[in-house]
Amino acid sequence: AAPNAGDGIVIEAGTSGSSGILIGANALAGDPDDEERNIISGNLGAGVRSSGGTPVRISGNYIGTNAAGTAAIGNGDSGVVGAGGTSLEVGISTAGGGIGIGNLISGNTGTGDAGVKITGTTSARIRGNIIGLNAAGTGAIPNPSGIVTSAVQTFIGEAGVQNLNIISGNIAEGIAFLPGSAGSGASNNYIGTNLAGTAAIGNASGVSIGTNQITIGNSGANIISGNLSNAINIGPGGSNANITRNVIGYRPDGTTPLPNGGNGIEVTSSVSLTTVDVSIGGGASEFENRFYVRRSSGSDPLRNAILLIQEPGNQPVVRISVSGNSIDSDGLGIDLRLTGDAVNTVRLNDEDDADSDGPNQFTNYPVITSADASVPSISGSFNGIPNFLHSVHFYKSDSCDSATRRIGQVYLGFGLIGTDANGDTTFTKSAPFPAVFEAGDWITATATGWDAAYFGTSEFSDCFQATGAAGLQVTELVPASIPAGSLDFELKAQGSGFSFGDQIRWNGTPLTTNYTSENELRAMISSATIGSTKGFADIDVVSTTPVDTSNVVIFVIARSSSDVDCDGTATAEDALLILEVLAGLATNATSCLSDATQTNGVSIEDVHWVRMEVAALVQPLPSFTP
């Protein structure tokens, strides 16, 4: 080090340039090389401080390390500080006509600071960087924290391999969203792993949230694995967070374990600040978070996938919805607890769900009374607030313990229930299920209240072992929809239990079926079977040896984009209507006047397309409106 007394580079407020302000590599004439790199290290202040220049790009630099990127020569403050202005890009950028490369931001030593600290910059984007590791991504060169933001609309990572941040090896958390950073988010980051995502180089914790409107995941999965304690901490004030599509405790493949040292998601509250309306997962597989949570050693307490802790006398402050996830932990999948309660202890149901002084108001869990894989169906009962609506979400696991390990490894869908005047109801969930369960699988369920004042998910139910041999199951149709008037196409029915001789049925009529495997059957669907009118078809599978019938799955016959008068069928009248509208002789006030060719504009070409479709010379296109 040969330190400057303050920051290495300062971009003053009001600085501007016709193509922006660039610190580092631009890649405009090809791949960046080492000669474009700045080494910004050893300064007593920050490496780079942007106080308001617009727009600013910082790319391809080593900030806080030696020239080889193998050891720390830290700046005394954060590596990069965004202290004002807008459009700060740290790492990958598409501004100025080129794509930059990520920075190595490691080894910065300021107490309480970070590799990147955003304090006053709106719409900062941090993409494609290594933060807290060496240049090879194989060992730690820690910052105090990886990324810390207290500014609105800070976006960390983005879909696409080039935008992946590796945020690992830092002394505190990988990412911290502080008060003031509402509207920010993180997606497509490796948090706690090496560059390849195959080994742990943990931060103390993965992500911490202390403000509202934070999105974790959603547009691109974060891998939050290998950290020393919890993967995600949501503290007091962490309201309206949306946590979806993350992989917690696995490698990037989503199946090879790489656990964190603590819980998956831990939510806490305080007397003065509320934590409400947080959504973890969603009611469909595309929103799934995948949890693999284990204690580091046998002397540690069992770990929870999701832990909600609330101080007594402070209600309702924690309202968390949990659904549609894959949850595998050595402790409770969901643990609702007051401060001081015993660790990993089931909160037993109470009559009419009378207790309310606790996280999610200690919503009662469902009681499963049967799970028959041969039908298939799951039945049970529920007692809660009288005259109240809940959703019940179902899961299966390969093992379960009703005392200490109530989990849900595979999501099986949900149903709505309403209690009577006594708070009682029963339920049965029948096919279709998004996944197959078999005899011997362990079935669990959760309940979630459907009222703004009473919104939150229960702990998992007692484990119930399914009975009955699983019969024919259809879990997916490929394609699941096609426009009315389509030409012949091949339908794939995917599921389980299929055998040679089984037949796909279309509205009860058997089709000539080809057996592909025990998981797939195929049949050609003729244009005459599809028809020219939008609607639905019931698809199931039948077997004669042994006699068996699968669940029914709905196939959608969508409206053709050529059906511009919205009568359900594409005809020559639709072509005439387009001509009249283009000539100003007619109007169409409905939402059905569509772009028949799907080329972002209604023109004479749409007339020709409709005529060819009516003559069966082209394959119809689905409409973007119903």
XYZ file of C-alpha atoms in Angstrom:
626
model
C 0.000 0.000 0.000
C 0.962 3.591 -0.715
C -2.193 5.250 0.542
C -3.840 8.449 -0.520
C -5.204 10.299 2.501
C -8.807 10.031 1.358
C -10.691 8.195 -1.373
C -8.960 6.744 -4.420
C -11.397 8.223 -6.965
C -14.177 10.741 -6.266
C -16.898 11.538 -8.800
C -18.404 14.849 -7.710
C -22.089 15.710 -7.871
C -23.069 17.188 -11.219
C -20.303 15.501 -13.197
C -21.592 14.250 -16.541
C -20.439 13.117 -19.949
C -22.034 12.479 -23.308
C -21.450 8.729 -22.899
C -21.388 8.721 -19.117
C -18.453 8.343 -16.747
C -16.402 5.172 -17.013
C -13.967 3.865 -14.402
C -12.297 0.760 -15.841
C -12.886 -1.585 -18.756
C -15.433 -0.885 -21.495
C -15.099 -3.884 -23.855
C -16.199 -1.712 -26.776
C -13.564 -3.160 -29.125
C -13.664 -6.752 -27.911
C -13.005 -8.605 -24.704
C -11.458 -6.426 -21.985
C -7.861 -7.181 -21.109
C -5.681 -6.670 -18.058
C -4.355 -3.344 -19.397
C -7.800 -1.768 -19.014
C -8.015 -2.675 -15.336
C -7.533 -0.120 -12.545
C -6.045 -1.315 -9.250
C -7.785 0.848 -6.644
C -6.428 -0.282 -3.279
C -4.774 0.840 -0.067
C -6.458 4.250 0.180
C -7.436 5.537 3.611
C -10.946 6.304 2.395
C -13.116 4.489 -0.137
C -11.806 2.997 -3.346
C -14.359 4.804 -5.541
C -16.920 7.277 -4.233
C -19.672 8.479 -6.576
C -21.391 11.521 -5.121
C -23.787 12.288 -7.929
C -22.293 11.889 -11.386
C -24.722 10.562 -13.988
C -24.475 7.969 -15.424
C -21.490 6.220 -13.814
C -20.028 2.824 -14.768
C -17.399 1.034 -12.706
C -16.290 -2.154 -14.426
C -13.355 -4.523 -14.665
C -11.374 -3.161 -11.687
C -9.638 -4.741 -8.697
C -10.753 -2.731 -5.677
C -9.110 -3.618 -2.357
C -6.634 -6.282 -3.540
C -3.154 -6.557 -5.008
C -2.658 -6.549 -8.764
C -2.933 -10.337 -8.962
C -6.214 -10.422 -7.036
C -4.728 -12.882 -4.563
C -4.343 -10.857 -1.351
C -5.864 -7.849 0.399
C -4.509 -4.311 0.146
C -7.715 -2.884 1.512
C -9.183 0.559 1.290
C -10.007 2.021 4.685
C -13.666 2.617 3.772
C -15.872 0.598 1.437
C -14.581 -0.518 -1.943
C -17.321 1.384 -3.822
C -19.607 4.009 -2.265
C -22.693 5.239 -4.120
C -23.438 8.436 -2.218
C -25.717 10.257 -4.654
C -27.120 10.625 -8.140
C -28.770 7.996 -10.318
C -27.773 5.202 -12.700
C -24.682 3.904 -10.937
C -23.624 0.612 -12.527
C -21.077 -1.526 -10.685
C -19.889 -4.354 -12.929
C -21.711 -5.470 -16.055
C -23.263 -2.648 -18.059
C -25.031 -2.275 -21.374
C -24.755 1.529 -21.359
C -22.669 3.316 -23.997
C -23.108 0.581 -26.585
C -20.832 -1.986 -24.964
C -20.766 -4.548 -22.201
C -18.309 -4.073 -19.370
C -17.010 -6.779 -17.073
C -17.384 -7.314 -13.369
C -15.138 -5.986 -10.639
C -13.196 -7.829 -7.963
C -14.132 -6.002 -4.747
C -12.453 -7.662 -1.774
C -10.251 -6.966 1.223
C -11.661 -3.539 2.133
C -11.323 -3.045 5.866
C -13.384 -0.119 7.136
C -15.282 -1.049 10.285
C -18.982 -1.359 9.498
C -18.407 -0.808 5.804
C -18.681 -3.129 2.840
C -17.382 -4.128 -0.534
C -20.147 -1.976 -2.027
C -22.131 0.551 0.020
C -25.061 2.440 -1.544
C -26.249 5.355 0.587
C -27.807 7.942 -1.705
C -27.859 6.644 -5.262
C -31.210 5.825 -6.840
C -31.401 2.864 -9.244
C -27.931 1.463 -8.599
C -27.235 -1.832 -10.392
C -24.581 -4.265 -9.157
C -23.981 -7.117 -11.602
C -21.305 -9.626 -12.507
C -18.879 -8.930 -9.647
C -16.835 -11.049 -7.219
C -17.208 -9.546 -3.752
C -15.257 -11.041 -0.839
C -13.161 -13.661 -2.683
C -9.915 -13.790 -4.632
C -9.918 -13.310 -8.405
C -10.173 -17.064 -9.013
C -13.216 -17.293 -6.760
C -11.638 -20.057 -4.689
C -10.751 -18.402 -1.368
C -11.900 -15.593 0.905
C -10.479 -12.054 0.942
C -13.241 -10.634 3.134
C -14.879 -7.247 3.307
C -16.767 -6.384 6.525
C -20.008 -6.981 4.565
C -20.498 -7.791 0.907
C -23.108 -5.241 -0.217
C -24.953 -2.795 2.064
C -27.653 -0.446 0.781
C -29.834 2.202 2.386
C -30.966 3.712 -0.932
C -34.144 2.980 -2.873
C -34.124 0.767 -5.951
C -30.776 -0.952 -5.516
C -30.749 -3.975 -7.807
C -28.212 -6.702 -7.092
C -27.773 -9.295 -9.826
C -30.037 -9.981 -12.769
C -31.056 -12.922 -14.936
C -28.284 -14.115 -17.244
C -24.986 -15.797 -16.423
C -23.008 -12.632 -17.174
C -24.911 -10.760 -14.430
C -24.171 -13.276 -11.661
C -22.546 -11.783 -8.542
C -20.455 -14.035 -6.298
C -20.851 -12.570 -2.782
C -18.991 -14.793 -0.340
C -16.406 -14.914 2.425
C -17.386 -11.606 4.018
C -17.182 -11.060 7.777
C -20.846 -10.109 8.300
C -23.726 -10.584 5.862
C -23.433 -11.058 2.133
C -26.175 -8.506 1.370
C -27.863 -6.100 3.815
C -30.991 -4.101 2.904
C -31.118 -1.328 5.517
C -33.981 1.121 6.227
C -34.347 3.428 3.261
C -33.746 0.780 0.585
C -37.409 0.078 -0.212
C -38.063 -1.214 -3.708
C -34.703 -2.977 -3.946
C -33.953 -6.605 -4.689
C -31.463 -9.376 -5.334
C -31.660 -12.060 -7.994
C -29.237 -14.487 -9.650
C -26.432 -14.302 -7.070
C -24.246 -16.926 -5.405
C -24.187 -15.947 -1.741
C -21.830 -18.018 0.414
C -20.198 -20.281 -2.181
C -17.130 -20.359 -4.381
C -17.243 -19.183 -7.997
C -18.493 -22.570 -9.215
C -21.145 -22.843 -6.498
C -19.751 -26.219 -5.448
C -18.115 -25.419 -2.085
C -18.832 -23.216 0.913
C -16.941 -19.953 1.455
C -19.524 -18.531 3.782
C -20.457 -15.068 4.842
C -21.508 -14.843 8.485
C -25.074 -14.824 7.106
C -26.546 -14.646 3.631
C -29.066 -11.800 3.315
C -30.553 -9.451 5.904
C -33.699 -7.386 5.338
C -34.544 -4.430 7.579
C -36.914 -2.425 5.410
C -40.044 -2.874 3.316
C -40.681 -3.922 -0.289
C -37.628 -6.095 -0.856
C -37.655 -8.865 -3.479
C -35.297 -11.820 -3.102
C -35.232 -14.127 -6.129
C -38.222 -13.841 -8.438
C -36.571 -13.004 -11.792
C -33.544 -15.226 -11.117
C -32.765 -17.732 -8.378
C -30.239 -16.824 -5.708
C -28.066 -19.662 -4.418
C -27.815 -18.901 -0.682
C -25.700 -21.734 0.676
C -22.620 -22.386 2.760
C -23.034 -19.367 5.054
C -22.052 -19.704 8.708
C -25.495 -18.912 10.134
C -28.926 -18.127 8.653
C -29.482 -17.865 4.908
C -31.964 -14.957 5.207
C -32.731 -12.755 8.219
C -35.846 -10.566 8.119
C -35.704 -8.084 10.966
C -38.174 -5.603 12.431
C -39.603 -3.421 9.677
C -39.007 -6.006 6.950
C -42.535 -5.749 5.560
C -43.971 -6.617 2.157
C -40.985 -8.753 1.223
C -41.354 -11.268 -1.589
C -39.055 -14.303 -1.435
C -39.417 -16.696 -4.380
C -37.346 -18.987 -6.608
C -34.325 -19.224 -4.293
C -32.119 -22.233 -3.598
C -31.207 -22.333 0.099
C -28.739 -24.941 1.303
C -28.078 -26.663 -2.040
C -25.595 -26.273 -4.848
C -26.920 -24.581 -8.016
C -28.321 -27.913 -9.257
C -30.925 -27.682 -6.489
C -30.341 -31.266 -5.344
C -26.781 -31.553 -3.967
C -26.697 -30.394 -0.322
C -24.528 -27.427 0.667
C -26.231 -26.309 3.900
C -25.877 -23.072 5.793
C -24.945 -23.227 9.466
C -28.217 -21.761 10.740
C -31.891 -21.632 9.819
C -33.195 -21.074 6.308
C -35.259 -17.906 6.869
C -35.526 -16.323 10.325
C -38.076 -13.573 10.935
C -38.038 -11.468 14.098
C -40.099 -8.550 15.382
C -39.850 -5.809 17.993
C -42.342 -3.854 20.062
C -41.873 -0.707 17.966
C -41.556 -2.079 14.435
C -43.841 -4.520 12.643
C -42.972 -7.242 10.162
C -46.032 -8.042 8.070
C -47.261 -9.409 4.779
C -44.144 -11.308 3.766
C -44.622 -13.953 1.078
C -42.323 -16.980 0.962
C -42.960 -19.008 -2.186
C -46.353 -19.117 -3.880
C -49.149 -21.439 -4.901
C -47.314 -22.888 -7.922
C -44.022 -24.649 -8.627
C -42.553 -21.701 -10.537
C -42.450 -19.685 -7.283
C -40.842 -22.476 -5.263
C -37.982 -21.872 -2.850
C -35.890 -24.989 -2.229
C -34.710 -25.449 1.370
C -32.138 -27.909 2.666
C -31.421 -26.982 6.281
C -29.195 -28.915 8.696
C -27.298 -28.179 11.924
C -23.524 -28.068 11.618
C -22.886 -30.610 14.385
C -24.818 -32.975 16.622
C -24.424 -30.659 19.604
C -26.201 -27.750 17.862
C -29.980 -27.266 18.075
C -32.015 -28.677 15.191
C -32.461 -26.093 12.456
C -35.726 -24.782 11.020
C -36.368 -24.032 7.371
C -38.533 -21.052 8.410
C -38.489 -19.638 11.953
C -40.814 -16.835 13.070
C -40.075 -15.233 16.466
C -42.221 -12.572 18.067
C -41.988 -10.741 21.373
C -44.927 -11.441 23.745
C -47.593 -8.773 23.859
C -46.799 -7.406 20.431
C -49.546 -8.627 18.102
C -50.179 -8.844 15.270
C -46.661 -8.026 14.077
C -45.625 -11.069 12.077
C -47.824 -12.094 9.135
C -46.026 -14.467 6.810
C -47.530 -16.541 3.989
C -45.651 -19.753 3.168
C -46.730 -21.993 0.281
C -45.509 -23.923 -2.722
C -41.962 -24.521 -1.465
C -39.754 -27.593 -1.160
C -38.831 -27.763 2.538
C -36.335 -30.273 3.933
C -34.886 -29.549 7.381
C -33.696 -31.573 10.362
C -36.001 -29.524 12.610
C -39.496 -28.137 12.043
C -40.183 -26.895 8.541
C -42.076 -23.921 10.003
C -41.579 -22.979 13.669
C -43.848 -20.295 15.219
C -42.354 -19.138 18.484
C -42.454 -16.419 21.140
C -39.197 -15.082 22.512
C -38.133 -17.444 25.291
C -40.089 -20.470 24.012
C -38.353 -23.821 23.753
C -36.496 -24.355 20.497
C -38.084 -26.559 17.811
C -41.267 -27.291 19.768
C -44.608 -27.841 18.019
C -47.235 -25.197 18.815
C -50.288 -27.384 19.478
C -53.733 -26.447 18.175
C -56.244 -24.732 20.452
C -60.045 -24.642 20.181
C -61.351 -22.057 17.712
C -57.797 -20.743 17.263
C -58.350 -18.412 20.207
C -54.729 -17.427 20.835
C -53.516 -14.441 18.858
C -50.416 -13.285 20.733
C -47.806 -14.760 18.467
C -46.362 -14.887 14.943
C -49.060 -15.533 12.348
C -51.398 -15.431 15.357
C -50.448 -19.073 15.948
C -52.814 -20.263 13.227
C -53.953 -23.847 13.860
C -52.622 -26.516 11.530
C -54.880 -28.990 9.651
C -55.334 -32.596 10.792
C -54.963 -35.186 8.015
C -57.146 -38.269 8.441
C -56.510 -40.127 5.168
C -54.202 -40.080 2.157
C -55.012 -42.654 -0.523
C -52.551 -42.875 -3.411
C -54.832 -45.122 -5.479
C -57.582 -42.483 -5.883
C -55.607 -40.170 -5.269
C -57.019 -37.974 -2.494
C -56.131 -36.412 0.848
C -58.774 -35.758 3.514
C -58.795 -34.196 6.920
C -60.333 -31.711 9.328
C -59.617 -28.220 10.544
C -60.649 -26.153 13.551
C -60.070 -22.418 13.522
C -61.799 -19.063 13.767
C -65.576 -19.506 13.218
C -66.962 -18.469 9.824
C -63.524 -17.882 8.338
C -61.788 -18.727 5.062
C -58.412 -20.503 4.853
C -56.327 -22.157 2.179
C -54.883 -25.594 2.960
C -51.583 -26.508 1.263
C -50.445 -30.135 0.915
C -46.956 -31.678 0.763
C -45.240 -35.062 0.680
C -41.891 -36.185 2.133
C -39.892 -39.388 2.205
C -39.632 -39.251 6.015
C -41.213 -37.248 8.797
C -41.349 -36.921 12.610
C -44.443 -35.347 14.143
C -42.486 -34.326 17.252
C -39.415 -32.627 15.786
C -39.379 -32.766 11.972
C -42.612 -31.787 10.245
C -41.560 -30.872 6.709
C -42.801 -30.773 3.105
C -40.285 -31.791 0.460
C -42.657 -31.785 -2.542
C -45.652 -29.484 -2.996
C -48.986 -31.179 -3.789
C -51.278 -28.184 -4.317
C -53.946 -26.468 -2.246
C -57.669 -26.088 -1.634
C -59.926 -23.492 0.016
C -61.924 -24.238 3.160
C -64.399 -22.267 5.245
C -65.204 -22.925 8.905
C -68.732 -23.107 10.325
C -70.121 -21.254 13.345
C -68.205 -23.641 15.610
C -64.929 -23.106 13.774
C -65.008 -26.609 12.269
C -64.733 -27.943 8.736
C -63.547 -30.986 6.801
C -61.741 -31.118 3.486
C -60.805 -33.484 0.650
C -58.182 -32.680 -1.957
C -58.520 -34.829 -5.074
C -56.641 -35.062 -8.382
C -55.102 -33.465 -10.267
C -52.014 -33.058 -8.105
C -48.913 -31.327 -9.499
C -46.821 -34.286 -8.278
C -47.540 -37.966 -7.627
C -47.594 -39.381 -4.100
C -47.357 -43.096 -3.378
C -48.083 -45.491 -0.545
C -45.470 -44.932 2.140
C -44.996 -41.215 1.446
C -45.517 -38.925 4.423
C -48.212 -36.286 3.857
C -48.360 -32.961 5.714
C -50.389 -29.768 5.323
C -50.447 -26.127 6.414
C -53.293 -23.610 6.738
C -53.149 -19.934 5.780
C -55.734 -17.346 6.817
C -57.339 -15.292 4.053
C -58.053 -12.007 5.804
C -55.931 -8.857 5.895
C -56.094 -8.787 9.689
C -55.524 -12.517 10.031
C -53.095 -13.489 7.339
C -50.400 -16.035 8.011
C -49.426 -19.688 7.692
C -49.546 -22.348 10.387
C -46.863 -24.834 11.291
C -46.950 -28.139 9.416
C -49.524 -30.733 10.474
C -48.803 -34.106 12.018
C -47.247 -36.522 9.527
C -49.660 -38.997 7.905
C -48.389 -41.959 5.884
C -50.181 -42.510 2.590
C -51.776 -45.846 1.751
C -52.867 -47.535 -1.488
C -50.812 -48.267 -4.564
C -50.593 -45.300 -6.877
C -52.488 -45.950 -10.097
C -52.419 -44.061 -13.355
C -51.506 -40.402 -12.878
C -51.448 -37.587 -15.431
C -49.396 -34.681 -14.109
C -48.761 -32.625 -17.255
C -49.938 -32.211 -20.842
C -47.502 -31.078 -23.550
C -48.744 -28.860 -25.053
C -51.361 -27.811 -22.486
C -53.169 -25.515 -24.949
C -53.531 -24.921 -28.689
C -55.591 -22.421 -30.725
C -58.959 -23.353 -32.162
C -58.702 -24.394 -35.811
C -55.213 -25.827 -35.406
C -53.822 -28.488 -37.694
C -53.002 -32.015 -36.498
C -50.544 -32.158 -33.594
C -49.043 -34.673 -31.160
C -50.200 -34.575 -27.521
C -47.942 -35.918 -24.770
C -49.525 -37.065 -21.504
C -46.846 -37.172 -18.819
C -47.257 -38.814 -15.424
C -46.691 -42.228 -13.885
C -47.989 -45.795 -13.882
C -48.439 -46.029 -17.661
C -48.072 -49.370 -19.457
C -48.291 -50.686 -23.019
C -51.914 -50.688 -24.197
C -53.042 -47.706 -22.123
C -55.055 -45.112 -24.034
C -55.321 -41.350 -23.869
C -58.955 -40.201 -23.965
C -60.228 -36.890 -25.381
C -63.571 -36.023 -23.735
C -64.019 -39.735 -22.981
C -63.180 -40.971 -26.506
C -60.089 -43.242 -26.682
C -57.369 -42.147 -29.087
C -54.764 -44.223 -30.909
C -51.998 -44.049 -28.318
C -48.258 -44.759 -28.460
C -46.541 -45.984 -25.308
C -43.225 -44.159 -24.767
C -42.440 -45.079 -21.168
C -44.151 -45.595 -17.826
C -44.022 -41.793 -17.545
C -45.269 -40.757 -20.988
C -47.923 -41.597 -23.578
C -48.444 -39.877 -26.953
C -51.399 -39.504 -29.315
C -52.033 -37.590 -32.538
C -54.896 -35.114 -32.258
C -56.584 -34.347 -35.576
C -57.792 -30.931 -36.657
C -61.331 -32.334 -36.694
C -60.980 -33.312 -33.024
C -59.653 -29.873 -32.093
C -62.453 -28.077 -33.912
C -62.691 -24.455 -34.896
C -64.216 -23.108 -31.679
C -62.422 -22.191 -28.461
C -63.222 -24.292 -25.399
C -61.905 -27.097 -23.216
C -61.297 -30.841 -23.423
C -61.066 -33.416 -20.620
C -57.928 -35.560 -20.948
C -57.448 -38.786 -18.998
C -55.827 -42.204 -19.447
C -57.544 -45.602 -19.264
C -56.085 -49.081 -18.878
C -57.827 -52.427 -19.407
C -55.206 -54.645 -17.737
C -55.627 -53.943 -14.927
C -58.750 -51.802 -15.248
C -57.836 -48.310 -14.106
C -58.652 -44.701 -14.935
C -56.407 -41.734 -14.230
C -57.296 -38.285 -13.022
C -58.745 -35.796 -15.524
C -56.594 -32.876 -16.726
C -58.118 -29.940 -18.600
C -56.762 -29.140 -22.077
C -57.432 -25.569 -23.268
C -58.489 -24.760 -26.811
C -57.570 -21.084 -26.958
C -59.063 -18.377 -29.122
C -57.211 -17.999 -32.404
C -55.610 -14.594 -32.962
C -57.563 -14.524 -36.252
C -60.868 -14.536 -34.365
C -61.007 -10.741 -34.274
C -64.766 -10.462 -33.754
C -64.506 -12.678 -30.679
C -67.266 -15.110 -31.627
C -65.034 -18.094 -30.814
C -64.250 -19.100 -34.423
C -61.949 -17.671 -37.116
C -63.946 -17.128 -40.351
C -63.911 -14.973 -43.480
C -66.034 -12.473 -41.540
C -62.956 -11.705 -39.432
C -60.932 -10.758 -42.526
C -63.775 -8.488 -43.663
C -63.906 -6.801 -40.270
C -60.174 -6.001 -40.401
C -60.594 -4.453 -43.866
C -63.520 -2.318 -42.676
C -61.629 -1.135 -39.605
C -58.538 -0.249 -41.661
C -60.757 1.687 -44.096
C -62.472 3.551 -41.279
C -65.851 2.003 -42.156
C -66.241 0.065 -38.922
C -65.023 0.042 -35.359
C -64.513 -2.801 -32.976
C -64.998 -1.756 -29.365
C -64.159 -5.165 -27.926
C -60.734 -6.361 -26.788
C -60.794 -9.015 -29.494
C -59.530 -6.976 -32.439
C -56.131 -8.595 -32.318
C -52.992 -8.650 -34.363
C -53.656 -11.876 -36.278
C -50.035 -12.294 -37.362
C -48.659 -11.329 -33.910
C -46.360 -8.694 -35.406
C -47.329 -5.750 -33.166
C -49.671 -4.007 -35.519
C -52.951 -4.545 -37.371
C -52.443 -4.227 -41.145
C -53.455 -5.673 -44.480
C -51.127 -8.608 -43.740
C -53.565 -9.692 -41.050
C -56.301 -9.987 -43.679
C -54.135 -12.339 -45.742
C -53.265 -14.359 -42.631
C -56.917 -14.855 -41.667
C -57.766 -16.036 -45.189
C -54.871 -18.551 -45.155
C -55.864 -19.814 -41.713
C -59.472 -20.328 -42.790
C -58.134 -22.305 -45.768
C -55.984 -24.425 -43.383
C -52.783 -23.257 -45.052
C -51.168 -21.961 -41.843
C -51.184 -23.057 -38.210
C -53.312 -20.703 -36.043
C -51.659 -18.539 -33.412
C -53.037 -18.161 -29.879
C -54.541 -14.804 -28.993
C -53.087 -12.711 -26.200
C -56.629 -11.944 -25.030
C -59.202 -14.537 -23.861
